[in-house]
Short mmCIF file of C-alpha atoms in Angstrom, two decimals:
data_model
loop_
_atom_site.label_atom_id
_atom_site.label_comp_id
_atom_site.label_asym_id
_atom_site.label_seq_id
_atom_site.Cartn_x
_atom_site.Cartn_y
_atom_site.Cartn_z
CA UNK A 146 -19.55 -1.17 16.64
CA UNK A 147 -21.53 -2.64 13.89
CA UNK A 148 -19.05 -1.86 11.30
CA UNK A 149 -16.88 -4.13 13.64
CA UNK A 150 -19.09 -6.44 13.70
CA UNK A 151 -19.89 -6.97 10.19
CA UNK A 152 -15.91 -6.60 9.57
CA UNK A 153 -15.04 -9.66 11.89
CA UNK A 154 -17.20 -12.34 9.95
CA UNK A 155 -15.38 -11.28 7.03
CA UNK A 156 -12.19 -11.82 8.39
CA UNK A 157 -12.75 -14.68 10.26
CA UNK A 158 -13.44 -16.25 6.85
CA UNK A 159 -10.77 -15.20 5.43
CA UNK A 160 -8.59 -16.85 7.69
CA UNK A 161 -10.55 -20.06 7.05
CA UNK A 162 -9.98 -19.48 3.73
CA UNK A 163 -6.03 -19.38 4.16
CA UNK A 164 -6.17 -22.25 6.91
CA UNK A 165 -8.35 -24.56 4.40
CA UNK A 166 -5.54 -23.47 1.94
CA UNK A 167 -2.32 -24.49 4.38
CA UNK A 168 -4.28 -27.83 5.20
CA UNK A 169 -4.93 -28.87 1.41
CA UNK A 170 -0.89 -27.73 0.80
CA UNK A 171 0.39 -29.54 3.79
CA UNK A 172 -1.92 -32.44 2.59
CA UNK A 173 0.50 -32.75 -0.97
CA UNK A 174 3.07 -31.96 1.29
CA UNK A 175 2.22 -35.26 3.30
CA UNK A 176 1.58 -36.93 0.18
CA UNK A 177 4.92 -36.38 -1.08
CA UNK A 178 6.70 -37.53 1.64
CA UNK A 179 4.44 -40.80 1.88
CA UNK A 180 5.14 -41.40 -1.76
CA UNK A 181 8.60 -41.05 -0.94
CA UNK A 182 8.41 -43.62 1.72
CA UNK A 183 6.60 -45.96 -0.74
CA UNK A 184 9.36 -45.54 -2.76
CA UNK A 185 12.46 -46.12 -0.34
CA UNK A 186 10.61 -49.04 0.95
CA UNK A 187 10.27 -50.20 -2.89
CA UNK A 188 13.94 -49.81 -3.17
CA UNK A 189 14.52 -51.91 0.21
CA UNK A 190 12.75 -54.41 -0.48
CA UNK A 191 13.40 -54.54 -4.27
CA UNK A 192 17.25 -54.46 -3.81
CA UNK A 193 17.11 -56.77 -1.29
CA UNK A 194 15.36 -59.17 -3.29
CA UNK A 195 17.62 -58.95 -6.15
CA UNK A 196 20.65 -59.48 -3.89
CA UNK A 197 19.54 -62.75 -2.66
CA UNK A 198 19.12 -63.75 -5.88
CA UNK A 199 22.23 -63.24 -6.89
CA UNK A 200 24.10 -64.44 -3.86
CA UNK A 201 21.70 -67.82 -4.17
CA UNK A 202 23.26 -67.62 -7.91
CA UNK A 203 26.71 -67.08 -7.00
CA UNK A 204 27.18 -69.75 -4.47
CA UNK A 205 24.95 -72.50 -6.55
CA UNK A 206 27.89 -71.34 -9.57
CA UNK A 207 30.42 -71.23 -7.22
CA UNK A 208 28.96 -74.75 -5.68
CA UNK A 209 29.08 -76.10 -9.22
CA UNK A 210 32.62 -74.79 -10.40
CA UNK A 211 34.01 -76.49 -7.12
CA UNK A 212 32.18 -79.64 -7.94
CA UNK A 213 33.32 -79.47 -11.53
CA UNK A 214 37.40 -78.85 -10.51
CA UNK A 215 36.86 -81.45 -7.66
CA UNK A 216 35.62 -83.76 -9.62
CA UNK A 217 38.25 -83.32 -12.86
CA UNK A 218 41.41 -83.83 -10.15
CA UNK A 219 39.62 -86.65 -9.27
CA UNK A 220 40.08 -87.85 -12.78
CA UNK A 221 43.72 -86.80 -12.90
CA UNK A 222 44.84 -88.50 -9.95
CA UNK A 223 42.70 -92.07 -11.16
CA UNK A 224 44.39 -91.25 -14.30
CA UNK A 225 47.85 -91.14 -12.80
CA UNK A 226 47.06 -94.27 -10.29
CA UNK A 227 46.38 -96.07 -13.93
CA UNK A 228 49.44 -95.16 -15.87
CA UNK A 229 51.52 -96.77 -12.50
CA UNK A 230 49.76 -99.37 -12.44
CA UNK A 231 49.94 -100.61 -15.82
CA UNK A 232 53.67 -99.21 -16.36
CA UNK A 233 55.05 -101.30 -13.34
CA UNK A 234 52.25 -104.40 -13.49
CA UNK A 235 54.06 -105.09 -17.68
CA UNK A 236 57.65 -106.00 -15.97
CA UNK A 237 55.83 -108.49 -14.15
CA UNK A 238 53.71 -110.32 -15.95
CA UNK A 239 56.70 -110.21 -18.59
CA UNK A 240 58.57 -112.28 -16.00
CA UNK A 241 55.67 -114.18 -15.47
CA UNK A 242 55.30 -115.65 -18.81
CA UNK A 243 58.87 -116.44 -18.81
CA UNK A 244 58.64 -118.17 -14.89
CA UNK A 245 55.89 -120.38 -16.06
CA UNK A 246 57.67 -121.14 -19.91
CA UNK A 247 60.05 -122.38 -17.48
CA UNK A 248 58.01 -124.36 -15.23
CA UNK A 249 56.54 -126.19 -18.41
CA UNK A 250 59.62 -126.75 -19.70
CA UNK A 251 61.07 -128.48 -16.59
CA UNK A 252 57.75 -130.43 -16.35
CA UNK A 253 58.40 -131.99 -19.76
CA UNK A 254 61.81 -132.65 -18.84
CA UNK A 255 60.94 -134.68 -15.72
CA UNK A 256 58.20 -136.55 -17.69
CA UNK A 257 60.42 -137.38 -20.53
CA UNK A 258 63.45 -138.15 -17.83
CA UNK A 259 61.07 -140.32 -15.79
CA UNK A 260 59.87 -142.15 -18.75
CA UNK A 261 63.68 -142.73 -19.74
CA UNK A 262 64.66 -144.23 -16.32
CA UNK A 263 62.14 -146.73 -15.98
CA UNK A 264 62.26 -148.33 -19.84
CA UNK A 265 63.19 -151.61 -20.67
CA UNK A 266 67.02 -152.14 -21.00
CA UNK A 267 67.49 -152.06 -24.74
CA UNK A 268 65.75 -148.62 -25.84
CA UNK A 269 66.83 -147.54 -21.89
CA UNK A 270 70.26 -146.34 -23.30
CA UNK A 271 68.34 -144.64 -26.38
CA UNK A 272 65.93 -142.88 -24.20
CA UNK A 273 68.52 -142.34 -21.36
CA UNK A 274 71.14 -140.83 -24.07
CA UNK A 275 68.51 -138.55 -26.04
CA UNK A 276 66.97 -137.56 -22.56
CA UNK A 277 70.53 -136.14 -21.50
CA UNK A 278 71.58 -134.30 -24.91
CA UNK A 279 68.27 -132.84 -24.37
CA UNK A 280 68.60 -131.70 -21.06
CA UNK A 281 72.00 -130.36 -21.42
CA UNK A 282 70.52 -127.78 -24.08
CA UNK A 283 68.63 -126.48 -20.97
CA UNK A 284 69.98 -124.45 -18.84
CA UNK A 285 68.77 -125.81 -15.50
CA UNK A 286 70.77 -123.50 -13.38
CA UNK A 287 69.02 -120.20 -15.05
CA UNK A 288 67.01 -118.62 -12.87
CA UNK A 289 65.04 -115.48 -13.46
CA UNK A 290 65.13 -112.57 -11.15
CA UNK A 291 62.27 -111.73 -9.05
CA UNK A 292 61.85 -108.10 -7.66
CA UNK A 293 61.68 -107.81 -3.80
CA UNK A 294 58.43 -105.86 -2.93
CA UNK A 295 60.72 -103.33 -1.53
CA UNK A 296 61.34 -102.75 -4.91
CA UNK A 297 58.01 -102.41 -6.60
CA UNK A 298 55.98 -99.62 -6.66
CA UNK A 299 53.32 -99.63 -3.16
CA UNK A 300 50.92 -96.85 -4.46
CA UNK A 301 49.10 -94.70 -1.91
CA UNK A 302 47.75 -91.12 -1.76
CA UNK A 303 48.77 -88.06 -0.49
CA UNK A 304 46.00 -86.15 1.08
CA UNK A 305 46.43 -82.63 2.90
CA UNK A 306 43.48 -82.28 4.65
CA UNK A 307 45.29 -78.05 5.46
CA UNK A 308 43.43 -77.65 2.31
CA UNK A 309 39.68 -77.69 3.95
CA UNK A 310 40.97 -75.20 6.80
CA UNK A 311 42.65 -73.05 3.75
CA UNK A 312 39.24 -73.34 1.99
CA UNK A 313 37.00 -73.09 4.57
CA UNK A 314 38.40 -69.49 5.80
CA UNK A 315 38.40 -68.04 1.94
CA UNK A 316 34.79 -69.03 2.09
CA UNK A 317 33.85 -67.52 5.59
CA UNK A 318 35.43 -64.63 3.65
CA UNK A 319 34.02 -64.46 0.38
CA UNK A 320 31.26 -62.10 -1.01
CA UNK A 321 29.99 -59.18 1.96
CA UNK A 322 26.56 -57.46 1.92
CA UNK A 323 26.46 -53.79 1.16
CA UNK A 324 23.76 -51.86 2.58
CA UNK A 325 24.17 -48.63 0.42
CA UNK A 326 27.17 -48.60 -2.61
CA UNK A 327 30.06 -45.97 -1.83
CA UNK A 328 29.23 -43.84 -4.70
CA UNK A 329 26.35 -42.18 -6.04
CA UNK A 330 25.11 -39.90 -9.06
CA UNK A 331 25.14 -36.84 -7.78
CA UNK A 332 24.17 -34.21 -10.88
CA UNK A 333 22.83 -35.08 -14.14
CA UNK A 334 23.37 -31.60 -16.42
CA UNK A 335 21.39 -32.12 -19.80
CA UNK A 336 23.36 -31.09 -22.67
CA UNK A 337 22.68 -30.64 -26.53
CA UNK A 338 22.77 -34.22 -27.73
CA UNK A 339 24.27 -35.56 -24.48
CA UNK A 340 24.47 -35.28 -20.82
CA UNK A 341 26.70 -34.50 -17.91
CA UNK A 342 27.18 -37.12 -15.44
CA UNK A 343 28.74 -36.53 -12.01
CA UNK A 344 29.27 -38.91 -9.15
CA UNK A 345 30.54 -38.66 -5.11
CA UNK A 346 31.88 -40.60 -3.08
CA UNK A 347 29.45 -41.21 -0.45
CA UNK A 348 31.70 -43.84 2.16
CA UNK A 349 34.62 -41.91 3.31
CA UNK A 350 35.98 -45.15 4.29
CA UNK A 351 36.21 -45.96 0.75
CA UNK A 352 39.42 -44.96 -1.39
CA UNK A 353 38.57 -45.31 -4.98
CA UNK A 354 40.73 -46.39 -7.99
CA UNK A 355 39.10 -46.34 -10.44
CA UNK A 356 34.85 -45.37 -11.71
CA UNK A 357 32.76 -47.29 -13.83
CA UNK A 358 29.82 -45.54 -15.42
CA UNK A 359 26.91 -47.41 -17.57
CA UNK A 360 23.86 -46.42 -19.29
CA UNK A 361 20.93 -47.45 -21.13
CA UNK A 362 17.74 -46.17 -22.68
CA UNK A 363 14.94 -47.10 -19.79
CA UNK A 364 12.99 -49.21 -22.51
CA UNK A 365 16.32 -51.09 -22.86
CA UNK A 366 17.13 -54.33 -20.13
CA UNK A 367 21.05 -53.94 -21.09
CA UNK A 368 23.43 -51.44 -19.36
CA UNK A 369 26.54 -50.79 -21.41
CA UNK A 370 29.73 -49.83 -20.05
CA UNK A 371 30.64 -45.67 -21.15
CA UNK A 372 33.53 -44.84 -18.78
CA UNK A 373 35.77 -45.98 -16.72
CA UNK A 374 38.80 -44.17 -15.33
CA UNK A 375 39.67 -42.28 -12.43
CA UNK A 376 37.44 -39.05 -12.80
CA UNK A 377 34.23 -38.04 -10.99
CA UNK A 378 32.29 -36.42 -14.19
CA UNK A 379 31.77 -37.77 -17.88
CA UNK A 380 29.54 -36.18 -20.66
CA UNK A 381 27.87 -39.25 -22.60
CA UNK A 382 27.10 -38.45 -26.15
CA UNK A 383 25.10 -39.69 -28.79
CA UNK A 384 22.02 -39.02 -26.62
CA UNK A 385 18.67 -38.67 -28.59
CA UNK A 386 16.41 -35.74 -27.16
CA UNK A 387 13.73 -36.06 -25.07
CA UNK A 388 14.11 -39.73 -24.67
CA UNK A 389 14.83 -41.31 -20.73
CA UNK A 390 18.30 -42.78 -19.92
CA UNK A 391 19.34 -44.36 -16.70
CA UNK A 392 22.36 -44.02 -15.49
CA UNK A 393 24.46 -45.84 -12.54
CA UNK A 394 28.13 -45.68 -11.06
CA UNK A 395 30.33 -48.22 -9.16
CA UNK A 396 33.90 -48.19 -7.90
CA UNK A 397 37.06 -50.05 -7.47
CA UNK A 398 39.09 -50.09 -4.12
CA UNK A 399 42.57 -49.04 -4.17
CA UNK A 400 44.46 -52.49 -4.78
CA UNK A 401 41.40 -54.40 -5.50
CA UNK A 402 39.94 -56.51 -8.43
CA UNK A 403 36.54 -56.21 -7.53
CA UNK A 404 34.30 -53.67 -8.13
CA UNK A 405 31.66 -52.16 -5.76
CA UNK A 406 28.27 -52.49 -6.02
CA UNK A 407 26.29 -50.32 -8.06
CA UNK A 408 24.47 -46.57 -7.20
CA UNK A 409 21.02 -45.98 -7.45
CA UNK A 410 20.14 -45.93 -11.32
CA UNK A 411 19.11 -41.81 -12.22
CA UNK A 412 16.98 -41.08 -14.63
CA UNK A 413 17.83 -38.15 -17.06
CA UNK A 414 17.08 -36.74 -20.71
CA UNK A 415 17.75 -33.93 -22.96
CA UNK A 416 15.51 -31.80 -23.99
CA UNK A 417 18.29 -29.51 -26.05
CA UNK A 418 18.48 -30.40 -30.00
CA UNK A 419 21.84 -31.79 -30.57
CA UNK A 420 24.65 -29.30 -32.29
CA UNK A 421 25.19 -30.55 -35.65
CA UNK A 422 27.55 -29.02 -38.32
CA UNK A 423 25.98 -28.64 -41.76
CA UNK A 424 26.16 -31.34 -44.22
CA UNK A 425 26.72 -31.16 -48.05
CA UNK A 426 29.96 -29.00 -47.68
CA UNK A 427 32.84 -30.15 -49.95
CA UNK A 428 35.77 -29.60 -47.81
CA UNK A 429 34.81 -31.39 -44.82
CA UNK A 430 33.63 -34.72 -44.06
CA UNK A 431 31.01 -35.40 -41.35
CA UNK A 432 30.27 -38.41 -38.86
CA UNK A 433 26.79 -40.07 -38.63
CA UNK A 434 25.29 -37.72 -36.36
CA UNK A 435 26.98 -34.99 -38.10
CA UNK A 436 28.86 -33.58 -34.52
CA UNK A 437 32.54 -34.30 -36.13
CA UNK A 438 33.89 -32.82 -38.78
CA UNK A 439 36.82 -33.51 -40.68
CA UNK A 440 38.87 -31.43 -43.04
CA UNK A 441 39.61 -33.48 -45.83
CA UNK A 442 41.77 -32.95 -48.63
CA UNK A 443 39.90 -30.68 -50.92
CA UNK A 444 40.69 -27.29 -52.16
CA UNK A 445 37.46 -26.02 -51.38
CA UNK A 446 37.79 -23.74 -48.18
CA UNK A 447 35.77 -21.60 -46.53
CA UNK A 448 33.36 -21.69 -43.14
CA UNK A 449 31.58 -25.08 -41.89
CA UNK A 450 28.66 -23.55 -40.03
CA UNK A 451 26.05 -25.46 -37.59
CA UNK A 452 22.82 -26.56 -39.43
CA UNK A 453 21.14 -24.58 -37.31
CA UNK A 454 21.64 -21.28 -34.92
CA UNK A 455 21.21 -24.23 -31.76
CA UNK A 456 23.44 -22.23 -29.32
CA UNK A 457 21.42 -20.48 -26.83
CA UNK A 458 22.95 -17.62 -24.45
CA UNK A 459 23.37 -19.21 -20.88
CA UNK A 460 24.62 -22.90 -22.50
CA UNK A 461 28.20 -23.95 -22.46
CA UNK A 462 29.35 -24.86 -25.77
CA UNK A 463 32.09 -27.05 -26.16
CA UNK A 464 34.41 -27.95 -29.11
CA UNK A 465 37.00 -30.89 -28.53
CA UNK A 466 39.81 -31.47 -31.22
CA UNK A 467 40.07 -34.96 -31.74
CA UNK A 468 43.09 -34.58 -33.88
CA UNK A 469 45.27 -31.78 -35.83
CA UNK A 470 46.46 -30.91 -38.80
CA UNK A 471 49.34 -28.20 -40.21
CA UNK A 472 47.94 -25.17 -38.36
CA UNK A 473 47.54 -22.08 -39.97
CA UNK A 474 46.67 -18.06 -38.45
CA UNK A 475 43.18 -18.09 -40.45
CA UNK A 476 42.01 -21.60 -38.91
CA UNK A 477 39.35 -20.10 -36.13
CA UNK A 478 36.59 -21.62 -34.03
CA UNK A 479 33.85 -19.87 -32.80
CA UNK A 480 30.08 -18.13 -32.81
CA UNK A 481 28.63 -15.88 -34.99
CA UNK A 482 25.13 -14.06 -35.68
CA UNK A 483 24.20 -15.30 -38.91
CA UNK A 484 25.74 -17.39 -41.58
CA UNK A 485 27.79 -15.18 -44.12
CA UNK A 486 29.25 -16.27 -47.47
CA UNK A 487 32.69 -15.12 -49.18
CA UNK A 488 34.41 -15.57 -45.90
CA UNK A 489 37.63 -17.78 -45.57
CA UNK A 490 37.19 -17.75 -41.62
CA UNK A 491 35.12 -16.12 -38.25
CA UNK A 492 37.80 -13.68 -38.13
CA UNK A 493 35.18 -11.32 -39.28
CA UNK A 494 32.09 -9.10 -38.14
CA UNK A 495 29.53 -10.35 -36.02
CA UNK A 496 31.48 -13.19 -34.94
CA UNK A 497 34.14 -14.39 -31.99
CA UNK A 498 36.10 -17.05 -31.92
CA UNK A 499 39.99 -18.41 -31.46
CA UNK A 500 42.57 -19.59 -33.95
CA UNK A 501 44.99 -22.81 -33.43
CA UNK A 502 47.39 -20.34 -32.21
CA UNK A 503 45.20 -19.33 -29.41
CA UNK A 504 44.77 -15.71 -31.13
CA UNK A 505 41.12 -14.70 -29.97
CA UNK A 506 39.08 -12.38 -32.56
CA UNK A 507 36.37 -10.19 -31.41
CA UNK A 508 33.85 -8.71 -34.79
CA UNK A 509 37.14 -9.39 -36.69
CA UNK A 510 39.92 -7.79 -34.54
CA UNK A 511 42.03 -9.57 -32.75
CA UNK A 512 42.48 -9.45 -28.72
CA UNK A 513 46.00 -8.28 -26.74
CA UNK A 514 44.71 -12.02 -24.14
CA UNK A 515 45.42 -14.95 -26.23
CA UNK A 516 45.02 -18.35 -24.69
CA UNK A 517 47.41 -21.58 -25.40
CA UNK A 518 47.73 -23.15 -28.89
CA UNK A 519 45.13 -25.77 -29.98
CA UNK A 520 46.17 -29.22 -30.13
CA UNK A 521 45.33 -32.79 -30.10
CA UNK A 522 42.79 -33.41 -27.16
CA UNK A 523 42.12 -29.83 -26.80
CA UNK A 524 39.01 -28.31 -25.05
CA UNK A 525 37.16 -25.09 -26.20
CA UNK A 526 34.15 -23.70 -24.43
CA UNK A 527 32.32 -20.54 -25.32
CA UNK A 528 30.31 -19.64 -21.92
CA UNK A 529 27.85 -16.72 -23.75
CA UNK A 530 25.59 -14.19 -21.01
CA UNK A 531 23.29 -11.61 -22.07
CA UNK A 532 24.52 -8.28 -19.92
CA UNK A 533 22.12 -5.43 -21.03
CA UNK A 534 20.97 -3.42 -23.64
CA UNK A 535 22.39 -0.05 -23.84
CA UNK A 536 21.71 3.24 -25.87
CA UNK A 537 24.41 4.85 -28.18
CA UNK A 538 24.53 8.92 -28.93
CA UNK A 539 23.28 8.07 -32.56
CA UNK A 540 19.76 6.33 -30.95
CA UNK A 541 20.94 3.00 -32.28
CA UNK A 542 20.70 0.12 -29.75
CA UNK A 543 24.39 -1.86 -28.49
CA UNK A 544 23.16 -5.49 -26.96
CA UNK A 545 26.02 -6.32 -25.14
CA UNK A 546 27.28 -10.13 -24.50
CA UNK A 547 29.77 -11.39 -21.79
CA UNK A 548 31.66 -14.01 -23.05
CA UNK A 549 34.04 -16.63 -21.61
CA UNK A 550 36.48 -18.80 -24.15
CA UNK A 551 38.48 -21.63 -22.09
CA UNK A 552 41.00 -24.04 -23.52
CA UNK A 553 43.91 -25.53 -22.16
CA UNK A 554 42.99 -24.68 -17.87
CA UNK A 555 42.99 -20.74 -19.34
CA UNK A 556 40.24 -18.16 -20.23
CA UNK A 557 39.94 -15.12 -21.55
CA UNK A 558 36.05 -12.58 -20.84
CA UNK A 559 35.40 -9.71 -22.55
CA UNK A 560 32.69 -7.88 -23.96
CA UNK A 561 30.66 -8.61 -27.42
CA UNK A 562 28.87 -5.85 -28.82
CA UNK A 563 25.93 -6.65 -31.62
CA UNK A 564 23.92 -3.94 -33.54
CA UNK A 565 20.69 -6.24 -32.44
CA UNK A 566 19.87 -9.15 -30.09
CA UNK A 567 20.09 -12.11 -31.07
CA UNK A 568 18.45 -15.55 -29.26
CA UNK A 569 20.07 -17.89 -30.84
CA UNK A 570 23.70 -18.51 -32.79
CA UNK A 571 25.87 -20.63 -34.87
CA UNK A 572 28.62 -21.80 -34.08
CA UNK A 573 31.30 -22.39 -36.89
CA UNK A 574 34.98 -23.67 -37.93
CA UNK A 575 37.61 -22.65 -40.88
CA UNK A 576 40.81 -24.99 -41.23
CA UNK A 577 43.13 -24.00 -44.09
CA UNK A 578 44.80 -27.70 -43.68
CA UNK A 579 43.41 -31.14 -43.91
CA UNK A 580 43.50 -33.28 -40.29
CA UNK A 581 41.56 -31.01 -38.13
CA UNK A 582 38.68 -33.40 -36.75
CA UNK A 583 36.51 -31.08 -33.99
CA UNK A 584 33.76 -32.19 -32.13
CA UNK A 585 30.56 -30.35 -31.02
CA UNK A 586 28.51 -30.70 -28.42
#
């Protein structure tokens, strides 16, 4: 009984020990989710801020570019009211001028005719005979044609007031408000100098086109455009390690101009050192960031190998042939152990890899699976997992790698045996031919 006894207190506070323990866990637990609240209320409220802006924005643009074309028809039509105007009003005043020529001239006449009638009886004659001579040099039965209004211009405008109905529905139309964008990041997959990036569909009522992806460094306030076309995933290189890059996704509607309002920005980064081939080699030219090489046109031949052994087992690494050259049996591409000079290509010990044929070469021999022949645009991915470590007869250790080579939609797995593990490897390429341009990533 006391044994009980003495047993229960300890047991009892045991249990308070493991209840204090589930409260202070489902305390975070309740943290997390308030902090997650905090933050989709942030994103309300912060999203709905920015979209007023930019519909106040829009419409005070759109308000202004309306204004702007109103007003410069405006002009046009004055403009075309003027050139009327002035090319019917010259006819006129032409005839004018020669109406009231006229009128002076047959004012003179009468004077001077006047004058001749009532003079005294010797210069009468004179002035009576000049006065006639005179008038019979003037045509006094030459009158000049006046156009009946019926025949001048009566300017008036045109107005079809259809056009505010016309406008007025485009603009009861115009712009919507999106309360969530039909696509989203779904998977950001860090890879050596770049990252994966793959998006849904998250409206099924939405048929998309076409994708546009952006990015930006987060200390950057620009987004720059890195893809757009009609697939869901896109690596984006040239991505320095262990720096933060946001990432967002819209889409275009099958038939439309317009494209949809952004996803959610992600936040990703690489923490994998980015492949790089090695530099100084004679036949091969390299780009910036050292992840292309070209074969040039020297003589020199022999293996390009990585800087570095940077391939890990468990990674995917991924050559793509940018373009080709005059192929040749010896060309390979591959993984090896260690670095090794004297040797024209991998197709040698402690090394797999495939040739531009699609031969694949396992330690140096080649396999009966071959996969389809390299060419421009082509995709090779070595897919390396550690199996286990066996024992041979002669007490020497076998470490035994599955691997996977893909190019062209085919693969081929088999078994790598190596005298002693290995963590890390290169990876490596051999063209015989100038042209071959390979990235690595």
């Amino acid at each position: 009984m006391r044994g009980a006894m003495e047993l229960e207190p300890e047991l009892l506070l045991q249990e308070a020990r493991e209840n204090v323990e589930a409260a202070q866990s489902y305390r975070r637990e309740l943290g997390h989710r308030l902090q997650g609240l905090r933050e989709a209320r942030r994103q309300i409220k912060e999203s709905a801020s920015q979209t007023r802006d930019v519909l106040k924005q829009h419409f005070n643009d759109l308000k202004g570019t309306l204004g702007k074309l109103l007003d410069e028809r405006l002009v046009t039509l004055l403009q075309e009211v003027d050139t009327i105007e002035q090319e019917t009003i010259k006819p006129l005043d032409d005839c004018q001028k020669l109406i009231e020529h006229g009128v002076n001239t047959a004012e003179d006449l009468v004077r001077e005719g006047e004058i001749a009638i009532h003079g005294g009886v010797g210069e009468q004659n004179e002035k009576l005979w000049s006065f006639t001579k005179k008038a019979s040099h003037i045509q006094l039965d030459s009158l000049p044609e006046v156009p009946l209004l019926v025949d001048v211009p009566c300017l008036s405008a045109q107005l079809d007031d259809s056009i505010l109905n016309i406008v007025k529905d485009h603009i009861f139309k115009h712009g919507t408000v999106a309360s969530r964008p039909p696509v989203q990041i779904e998977e950001l997959i860090e890879k050596p100098g770049g990252i994966i990036v793959r998006w849904c569909k998250v409206d099924d009522d939405f048929t998309a086109q076409d994708y546009r992806l952006q990015f930006r460094k987060c200390t950057s306030n620009h987004f720059e455009d890195v893809y757009v076309g009609s697939e869901t995933e896109f690596i984006v290189l040239h991505i320095d390690p262990n720096v933060d890059y946001q990432f967002r996704v819209c889409a275009r509607g099958d038939g439309r101009q317009e494209w949809s309002p952004w996803s959610v920005p992600q936040i990703g980064h690489s923490t994998l050192v980015p492949h790089e081939w090695t530099t100084g080699f004679e036949g091969y030219s390299l780009s910036s960031r050292r992840n292309i090489a070209l074969r040039n046109d020297s003589e020199s031949s022999g293996v390009l190998y990585s800087s570095a052994p940077t391939y890990f087992c468990g990674q995917t690494l991924t050559f793509r042939v940018e373009t080709v050259g005059q192929p040749d049996r010896r060309d390979s591409i591959g993984v090896c152990v260690e670095k090794q000079s004297g040797h024209d290509s991998l197709q040698r010990d402690q090394a797999v890899c495939i040739s531009t044929n699609g031969a694949v070469f396992v330690n140096g021999k080649e396999m009966t699976n071959q996969l389809p022949a390299v060419t421009s645009g082509s995709t090779v991915t070595f897919d390396i997992e550690a199996v286990t470590l066996g024992t041979t007869n002669n007490e020497g250790g076998n470490f035994k790698l599955r691997v996977t080579i893909s190019s062209n939609n085919r693969e081929v797995v088999f078994d790598w045996l190596l005298d002693q593990s290995c963590g890390s490897l290169y990876f490596g390429c051999s063209f015989f031919y100038p042209g071959w341009k390979v990235l690595v990533f």
